[in-house]
Coordinates of C-alpha atoms and ligand atoms in Angstrom, one line a residue:
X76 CA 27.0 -0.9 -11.5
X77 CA 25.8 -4.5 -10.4
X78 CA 23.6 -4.9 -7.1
X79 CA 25.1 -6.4 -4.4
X80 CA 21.9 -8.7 -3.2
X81 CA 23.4 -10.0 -0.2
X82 CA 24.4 -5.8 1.0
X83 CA 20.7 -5.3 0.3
X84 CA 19.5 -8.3 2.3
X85 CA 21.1 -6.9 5.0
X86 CA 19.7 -3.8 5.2
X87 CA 16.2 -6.0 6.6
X88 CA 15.7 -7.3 9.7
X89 CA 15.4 -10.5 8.2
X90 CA 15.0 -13.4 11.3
X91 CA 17.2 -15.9 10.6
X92 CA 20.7 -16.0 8.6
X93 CA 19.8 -15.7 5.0
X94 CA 21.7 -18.5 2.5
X95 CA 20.6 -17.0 -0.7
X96 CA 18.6 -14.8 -2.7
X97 CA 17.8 -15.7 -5.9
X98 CA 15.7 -14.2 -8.6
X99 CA 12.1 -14.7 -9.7
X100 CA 12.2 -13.9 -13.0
X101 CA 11.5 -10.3 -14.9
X102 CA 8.0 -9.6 -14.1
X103 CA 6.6 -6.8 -16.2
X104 CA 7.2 -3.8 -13.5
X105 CA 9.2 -4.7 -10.7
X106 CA 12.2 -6.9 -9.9
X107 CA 11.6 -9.6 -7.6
X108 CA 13.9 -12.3 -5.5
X109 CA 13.4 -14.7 -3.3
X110 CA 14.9 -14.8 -0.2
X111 CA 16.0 -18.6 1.7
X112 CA 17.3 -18.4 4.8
X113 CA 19.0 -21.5 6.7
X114 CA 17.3 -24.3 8.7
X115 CA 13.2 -23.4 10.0
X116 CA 13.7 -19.4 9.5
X117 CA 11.0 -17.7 7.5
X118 CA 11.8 -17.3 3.8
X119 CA 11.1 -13.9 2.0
X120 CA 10.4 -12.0 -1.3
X121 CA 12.6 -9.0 -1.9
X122 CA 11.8 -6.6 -4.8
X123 CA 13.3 -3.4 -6.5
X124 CA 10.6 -1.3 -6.8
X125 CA 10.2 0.3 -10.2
X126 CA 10.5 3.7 -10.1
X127 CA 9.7 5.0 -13.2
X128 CA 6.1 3.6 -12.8
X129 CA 6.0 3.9 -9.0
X130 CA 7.2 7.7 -9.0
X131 CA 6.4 7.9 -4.6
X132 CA 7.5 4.5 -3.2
X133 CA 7.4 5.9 0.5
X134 CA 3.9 6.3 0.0
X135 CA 3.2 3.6 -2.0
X136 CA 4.8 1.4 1.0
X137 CA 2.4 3.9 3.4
X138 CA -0.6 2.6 1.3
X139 CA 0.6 -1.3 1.8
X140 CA 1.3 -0.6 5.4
X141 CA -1.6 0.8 6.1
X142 CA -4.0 -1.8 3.8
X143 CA -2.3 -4.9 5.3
X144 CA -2.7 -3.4 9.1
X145 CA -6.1 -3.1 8.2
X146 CA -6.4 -6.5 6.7
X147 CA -4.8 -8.6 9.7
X148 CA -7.3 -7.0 12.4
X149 CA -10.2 -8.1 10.1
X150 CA -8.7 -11.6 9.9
X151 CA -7.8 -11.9 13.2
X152 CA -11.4 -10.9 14.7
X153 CA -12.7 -13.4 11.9
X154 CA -10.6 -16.3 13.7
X155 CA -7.8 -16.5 10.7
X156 CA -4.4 -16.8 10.4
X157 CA -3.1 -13.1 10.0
X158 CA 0.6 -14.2 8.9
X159 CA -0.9 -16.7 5.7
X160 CA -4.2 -14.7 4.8
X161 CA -2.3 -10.9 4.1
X162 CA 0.9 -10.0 3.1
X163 CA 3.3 -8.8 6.4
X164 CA 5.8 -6.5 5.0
X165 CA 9.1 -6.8 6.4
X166 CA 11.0 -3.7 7.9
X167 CA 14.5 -2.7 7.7
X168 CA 16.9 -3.0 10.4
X169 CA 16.0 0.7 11.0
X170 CA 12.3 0.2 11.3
X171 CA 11.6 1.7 7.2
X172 CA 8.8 0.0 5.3
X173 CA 12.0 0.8 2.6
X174 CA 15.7 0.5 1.8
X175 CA 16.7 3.6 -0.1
X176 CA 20.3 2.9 -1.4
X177 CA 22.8 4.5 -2.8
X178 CA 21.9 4.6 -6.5
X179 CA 18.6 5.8 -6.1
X180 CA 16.7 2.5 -6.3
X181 CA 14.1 1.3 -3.6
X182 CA 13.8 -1.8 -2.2
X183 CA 10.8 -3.6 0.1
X184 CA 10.5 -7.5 1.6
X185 CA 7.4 -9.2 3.2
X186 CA 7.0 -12.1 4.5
X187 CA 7.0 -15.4 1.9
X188 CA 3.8 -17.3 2.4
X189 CA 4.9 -21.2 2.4
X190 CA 2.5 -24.0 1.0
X191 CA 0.9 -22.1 -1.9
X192 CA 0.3 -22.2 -5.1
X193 CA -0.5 -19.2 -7.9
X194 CA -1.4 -20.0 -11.4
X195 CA -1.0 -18.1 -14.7
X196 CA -4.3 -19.0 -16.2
X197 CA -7.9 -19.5 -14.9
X198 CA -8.0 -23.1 -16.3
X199 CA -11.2 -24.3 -14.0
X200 CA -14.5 -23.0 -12.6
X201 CA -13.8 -24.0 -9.6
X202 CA -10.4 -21.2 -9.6
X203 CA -12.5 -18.7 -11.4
X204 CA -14.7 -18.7 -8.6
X205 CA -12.5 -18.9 -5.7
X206 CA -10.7 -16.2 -7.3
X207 CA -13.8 -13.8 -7.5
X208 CA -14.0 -14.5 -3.9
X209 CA -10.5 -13.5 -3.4
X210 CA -11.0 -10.0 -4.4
X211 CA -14.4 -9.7 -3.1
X212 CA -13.4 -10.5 0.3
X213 CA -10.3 -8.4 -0.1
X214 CA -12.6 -5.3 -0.8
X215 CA -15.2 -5.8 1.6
X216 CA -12.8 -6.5 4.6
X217 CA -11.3 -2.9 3.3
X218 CA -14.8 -1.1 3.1
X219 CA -14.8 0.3 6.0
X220 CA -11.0 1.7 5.9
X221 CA -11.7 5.4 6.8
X222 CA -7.7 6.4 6.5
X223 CA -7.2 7.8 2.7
X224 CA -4.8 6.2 0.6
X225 CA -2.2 8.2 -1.1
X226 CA -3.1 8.6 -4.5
X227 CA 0.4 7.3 -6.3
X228 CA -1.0 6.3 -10.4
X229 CA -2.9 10.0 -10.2
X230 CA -5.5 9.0 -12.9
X231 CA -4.5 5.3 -13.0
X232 CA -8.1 3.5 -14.3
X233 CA -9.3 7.3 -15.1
X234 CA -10.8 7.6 -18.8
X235 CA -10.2 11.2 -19.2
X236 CA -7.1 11.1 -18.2
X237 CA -5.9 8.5 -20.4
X238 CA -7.6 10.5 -23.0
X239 CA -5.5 13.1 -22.3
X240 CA -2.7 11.4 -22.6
X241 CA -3.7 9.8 -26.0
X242 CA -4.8 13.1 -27.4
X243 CA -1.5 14.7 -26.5
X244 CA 0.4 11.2 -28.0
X245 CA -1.9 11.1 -31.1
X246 CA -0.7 15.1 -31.5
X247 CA 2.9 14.0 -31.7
X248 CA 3.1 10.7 -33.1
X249 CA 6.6 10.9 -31.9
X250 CA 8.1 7.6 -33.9
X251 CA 5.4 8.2 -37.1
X252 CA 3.7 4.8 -36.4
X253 CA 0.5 6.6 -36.4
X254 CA -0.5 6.2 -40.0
X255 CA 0.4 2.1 -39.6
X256 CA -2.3 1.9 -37.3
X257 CA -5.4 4.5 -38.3
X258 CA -7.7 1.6 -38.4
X259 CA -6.7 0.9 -34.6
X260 CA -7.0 4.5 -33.8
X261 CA -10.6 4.8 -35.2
X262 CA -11.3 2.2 -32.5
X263 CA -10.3 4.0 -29.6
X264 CA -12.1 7.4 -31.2
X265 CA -15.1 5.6 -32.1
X266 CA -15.7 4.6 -28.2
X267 CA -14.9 8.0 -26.5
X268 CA -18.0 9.0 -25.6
X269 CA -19.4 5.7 -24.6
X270 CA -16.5 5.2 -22.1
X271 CA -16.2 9.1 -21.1
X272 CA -19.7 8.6 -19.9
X273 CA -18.9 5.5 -17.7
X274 CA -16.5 7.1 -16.2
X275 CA -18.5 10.5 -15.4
X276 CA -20.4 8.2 -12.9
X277 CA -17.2 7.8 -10.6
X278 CA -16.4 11.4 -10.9
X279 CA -19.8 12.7 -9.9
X280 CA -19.5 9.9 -7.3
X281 CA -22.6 7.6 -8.3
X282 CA -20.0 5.3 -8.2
X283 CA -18.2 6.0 -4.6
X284 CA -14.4 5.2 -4.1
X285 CA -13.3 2.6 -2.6
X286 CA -10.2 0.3 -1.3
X287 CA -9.0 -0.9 -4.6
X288 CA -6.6 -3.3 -5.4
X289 CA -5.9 -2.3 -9.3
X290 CA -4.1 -5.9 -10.5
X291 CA -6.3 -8.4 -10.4
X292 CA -4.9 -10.9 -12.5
X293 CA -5.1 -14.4 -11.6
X294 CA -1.0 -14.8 -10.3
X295 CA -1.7 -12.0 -7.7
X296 CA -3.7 -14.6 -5.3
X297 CA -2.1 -17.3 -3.4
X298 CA -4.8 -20.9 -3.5
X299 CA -3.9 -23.1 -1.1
X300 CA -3.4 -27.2 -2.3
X301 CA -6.9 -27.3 -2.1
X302 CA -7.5 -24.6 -4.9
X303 CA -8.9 -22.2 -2.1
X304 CA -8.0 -18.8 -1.9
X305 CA -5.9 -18.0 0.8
X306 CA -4.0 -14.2 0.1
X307 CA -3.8 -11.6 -2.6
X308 CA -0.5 -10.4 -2.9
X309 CA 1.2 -7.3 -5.0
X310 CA -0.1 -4.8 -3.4
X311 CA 1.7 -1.9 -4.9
X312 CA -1.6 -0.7 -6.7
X313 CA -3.5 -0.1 -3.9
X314 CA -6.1 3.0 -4.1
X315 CA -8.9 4.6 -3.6
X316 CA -10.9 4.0 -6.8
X317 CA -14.6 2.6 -7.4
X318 CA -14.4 -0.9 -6.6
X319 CA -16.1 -2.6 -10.2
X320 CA -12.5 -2.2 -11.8
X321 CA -11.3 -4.6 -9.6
X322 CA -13.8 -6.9 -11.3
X323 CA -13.9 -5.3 -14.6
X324 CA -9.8 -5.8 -15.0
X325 CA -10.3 -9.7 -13.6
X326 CA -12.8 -10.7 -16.0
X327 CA -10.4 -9.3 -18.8
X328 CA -7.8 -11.5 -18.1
X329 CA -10.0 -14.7 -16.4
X330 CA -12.1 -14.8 -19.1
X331 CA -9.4 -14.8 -22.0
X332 CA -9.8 -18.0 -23.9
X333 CA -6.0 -17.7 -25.0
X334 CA -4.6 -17.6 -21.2
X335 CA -2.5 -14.5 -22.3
X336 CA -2.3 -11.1 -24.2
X337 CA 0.6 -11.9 -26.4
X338 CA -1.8 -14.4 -28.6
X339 CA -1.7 -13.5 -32.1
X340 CA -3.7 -15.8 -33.3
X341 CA -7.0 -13.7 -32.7
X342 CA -9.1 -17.0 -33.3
X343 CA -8.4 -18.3 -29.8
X344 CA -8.9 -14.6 -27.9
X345 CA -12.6 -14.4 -27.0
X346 CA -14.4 -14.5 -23.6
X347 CA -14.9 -18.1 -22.2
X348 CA -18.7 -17.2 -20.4
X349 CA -18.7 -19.9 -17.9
X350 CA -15.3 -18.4 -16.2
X351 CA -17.0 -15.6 -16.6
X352 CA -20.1 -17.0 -14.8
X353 CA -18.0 -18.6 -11.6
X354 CA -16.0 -15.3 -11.6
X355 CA -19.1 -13.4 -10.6
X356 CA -20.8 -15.8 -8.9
X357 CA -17.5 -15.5 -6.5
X358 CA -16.9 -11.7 -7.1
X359 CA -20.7 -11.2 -6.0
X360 CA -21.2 -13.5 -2.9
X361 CA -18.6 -11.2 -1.3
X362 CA -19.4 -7.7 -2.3
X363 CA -23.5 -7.7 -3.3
X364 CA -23.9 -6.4 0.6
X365 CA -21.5 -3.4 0.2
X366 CA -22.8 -2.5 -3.2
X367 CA -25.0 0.7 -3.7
X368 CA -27.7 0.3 -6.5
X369 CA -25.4 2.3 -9.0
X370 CA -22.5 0.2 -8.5
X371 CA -24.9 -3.2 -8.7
X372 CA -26.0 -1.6 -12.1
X373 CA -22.4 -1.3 -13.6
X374 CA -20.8 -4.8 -12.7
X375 CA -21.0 -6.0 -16.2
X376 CA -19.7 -2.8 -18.4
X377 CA -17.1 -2.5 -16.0
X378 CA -15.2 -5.4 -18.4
X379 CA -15.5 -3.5 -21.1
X380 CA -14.2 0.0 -19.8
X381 CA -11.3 -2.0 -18.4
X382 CA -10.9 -3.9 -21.6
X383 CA -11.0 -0.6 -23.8
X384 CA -8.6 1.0 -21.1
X385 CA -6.0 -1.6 -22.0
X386 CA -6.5 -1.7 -25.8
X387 CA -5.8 2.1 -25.6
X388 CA -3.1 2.0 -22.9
X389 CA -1.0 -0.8 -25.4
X390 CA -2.3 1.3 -28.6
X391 CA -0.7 4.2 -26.9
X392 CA 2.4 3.1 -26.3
X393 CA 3.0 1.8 -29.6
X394 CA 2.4 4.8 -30.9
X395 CA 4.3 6.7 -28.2
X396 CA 7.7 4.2 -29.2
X397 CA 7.1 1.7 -26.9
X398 CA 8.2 4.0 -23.7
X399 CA 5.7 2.4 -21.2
X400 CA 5.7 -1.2 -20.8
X401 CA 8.6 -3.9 -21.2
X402 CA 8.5 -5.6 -25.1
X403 CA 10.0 -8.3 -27.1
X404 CA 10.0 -6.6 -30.3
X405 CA 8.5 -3.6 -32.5
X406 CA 5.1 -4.9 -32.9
X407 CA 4.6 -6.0 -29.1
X408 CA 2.5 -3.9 -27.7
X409 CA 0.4 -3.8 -31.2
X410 CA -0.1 -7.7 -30.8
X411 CA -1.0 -6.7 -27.5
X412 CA -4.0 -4.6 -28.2
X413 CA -5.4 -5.8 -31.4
X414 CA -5.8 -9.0 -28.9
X415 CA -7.4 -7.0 -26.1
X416 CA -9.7 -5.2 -29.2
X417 CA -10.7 -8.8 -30.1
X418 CA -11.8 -9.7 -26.1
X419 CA -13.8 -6.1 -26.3
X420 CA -15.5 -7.4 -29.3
X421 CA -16.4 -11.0 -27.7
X422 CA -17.5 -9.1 -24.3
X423 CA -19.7 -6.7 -27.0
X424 CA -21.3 -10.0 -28.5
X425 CA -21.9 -11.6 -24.8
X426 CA -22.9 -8.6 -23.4
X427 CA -26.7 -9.8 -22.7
X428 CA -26.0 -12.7 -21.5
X429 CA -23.5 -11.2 -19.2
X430 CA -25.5 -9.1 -17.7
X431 CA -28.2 -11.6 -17.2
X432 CA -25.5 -14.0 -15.5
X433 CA -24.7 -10.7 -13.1
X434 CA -28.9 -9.9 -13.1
X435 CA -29.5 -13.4 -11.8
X436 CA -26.6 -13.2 -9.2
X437 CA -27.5 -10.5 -7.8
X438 CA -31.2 -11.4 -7.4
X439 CA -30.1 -14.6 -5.6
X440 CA -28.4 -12.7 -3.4
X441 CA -30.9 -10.4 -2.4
X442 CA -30.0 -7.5 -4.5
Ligands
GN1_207 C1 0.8 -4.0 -15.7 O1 2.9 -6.0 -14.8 P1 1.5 -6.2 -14.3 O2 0.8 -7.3 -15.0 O3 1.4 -6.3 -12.8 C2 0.0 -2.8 -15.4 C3 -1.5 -3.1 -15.4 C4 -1.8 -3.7 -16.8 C5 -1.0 -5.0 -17.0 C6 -1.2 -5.5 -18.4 C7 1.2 -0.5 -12.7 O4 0.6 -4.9 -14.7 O5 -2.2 -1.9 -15.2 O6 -3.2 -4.1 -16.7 O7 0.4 -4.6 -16.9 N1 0.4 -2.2 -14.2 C8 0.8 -0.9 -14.1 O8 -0.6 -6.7 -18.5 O9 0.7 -0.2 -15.0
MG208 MG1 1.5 -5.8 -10.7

């Protein structure tokens, strides 16, 4: 049965009367719409929630609520503008973070933030670096959230949980594409250890958890026309998880030379080091005065656990039949992580100078 947008858009106390609502295109979890109302009114952004990857939206919308409450007090007391710097959700005529209707899907609105712009691709230092701040100042305005989050991706940037998954995968090879790819697989065996032991650190918590934000790709922060940060937005990952995976998962996709994971041509994926360089030097200038030794210590592997988290998440779901996320074609998700394996390779061949570039930060800063 087709959605009725314009039933749904009532369901939210919307201010205003709304003229349409239009989509934004298929992003790679969620459907999203905009939202115009008439005349001066706010506009919104309205989204069904996926819920086949979001399997506790209620507490996933607890999670925003409670983040972006958080948020705006910092923001406020800082002399900001609470209503352009964090997201405001918008609640339903009935005072729900959610609309629940009646074929099971879930719907949520915030606020649309006017005058903004987002970009696909880190194309300048200058963004690189503003976008490092983004996140930094996200996390360390959340440090001192003492109200849990609800954990709703159990094991979402976890290591041995993903190797559970892939052990239990690689056991069924469900549409026999595992002997098309044993050369792939021998990557992700080869670095077990290596990445199990990274990942030991947060479970003995050396590395503490933290208010996370989990997507930290450059379209999830809104840059004002002056190429200054101003928001991060898509908050539906929000967790408790150690804070370098913010980072870690940035660099991956900032520093991609190719601007994308789809690029086949492997000769244009490899890490570009000065994004890399204004990344940090952002990242850092925000968080070096929350960081514990151990987490100082781990900034520059973090990009490569997050890196060889994503070559095995997009090796395993090739493997699994493609279950996971949204593809073009049989080999998708293939393309997908022999490109991420080629930006693990380039962080492996930068990996001195990157920590270096991290060393030298952090010693400027006091660290
Ligand atoms: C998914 O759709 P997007 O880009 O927000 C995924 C991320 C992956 C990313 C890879 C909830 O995020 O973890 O890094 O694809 N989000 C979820 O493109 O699984
Ligand atoms: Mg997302």
């Amino acid at each position: 049965m087709k959605t009725n947008l314009s039933v749904i858009g009532e369901k939210f106390a919307f201010e205003g009367t709304v003229k349409e609502i239009r989509s934004l295109g298929e992003g790679l979890i969620n459907d999203t719409f905009f939202v115009e109302t008439e005349g001066s009114s706010p506009n919104y952004i309205l989204q069904c929630k996926n819920k086949n990857i979001f399997q506790n939206i209620p507490a996933m919308m607890e999670n925003i609520h409670k983040v972006t409450t958080h948020l705006k007090k910092k923001i406020v007391a800082q002399g900001g503008d609470p209503m352009r710097e964090a997201l405001t959700v918008t609640l339903t005529k009935d005072g729900k973070l959610y609309y629940h209707d009646e074929q099971d899907e879930y719907w949520a609105a915030c606020l649309f933030i006017e005058d903004t712009i987002t970009y696909q691709k880190a194309d300048s230092t200058i963004l690189a670096e503003q976008g490092g701040r983004g996140i930094g100042q996200f996390q360390a305005m959340l440090a001192d959230m003492k109200e849990p989050l609800t954990d709703i991706l159990p094991g979402f940037h976890n290591m041995r949980f993903r190797f559970k998954q892939w052990d239990e995968v690689i056991a069924k090879d469900p549409v026999g594409r595992k002997a098309k790819v044993e050369k792939e697989v021998e990557w992700i065996e080869s670095r077990r250890d290596e990445m199990l032991a990274f990942w030991a650190k947060a479970e003995s918590g050396e590395l503490p958890a933290r208010v996370t934000h989990n997507d930290t790709k450059i379209s999830n922060i809104l840059f004002d026309k002056n190429e200054k940060v101003l928001c991060v937005i898509d908050l539906d990952t929000v967790l408790n998880s150690i804070c370098l995976n913010d980072y870690g998962d940035a660099i991956r996709s900032y520093t991609n030379a190719a601007g994308f994971e789809d690029e086949e041509d492997l000769s244009k994926v490899y890490v570009d080091m000065d994004i890399f360089e204004a990344y940090t030097k952002g990242y850092l200038a925000e968080t070096a005065g929350f960081m514990t030794p151990a987490e100082a210590e781990n900034v520059a592997f973090s990009a490569k656990y997050i890196t060889f988290e994503q070559v095995l998440r997009f090796l395993m779901d090739y493997i699994d039949g493609d279950n996971y996320y949204k593809v073009k074609n049989d080999t998708h998700n293939l393309v997908r992580a022999r490109g991420q394996y080629k930006l693990l390779q380039s962080l492996d061949e930068n990996y001195e100078k990157m920590c270096e570039i991290v060393n030298s930060q952090l010693a400027a800063l006091g660290k």
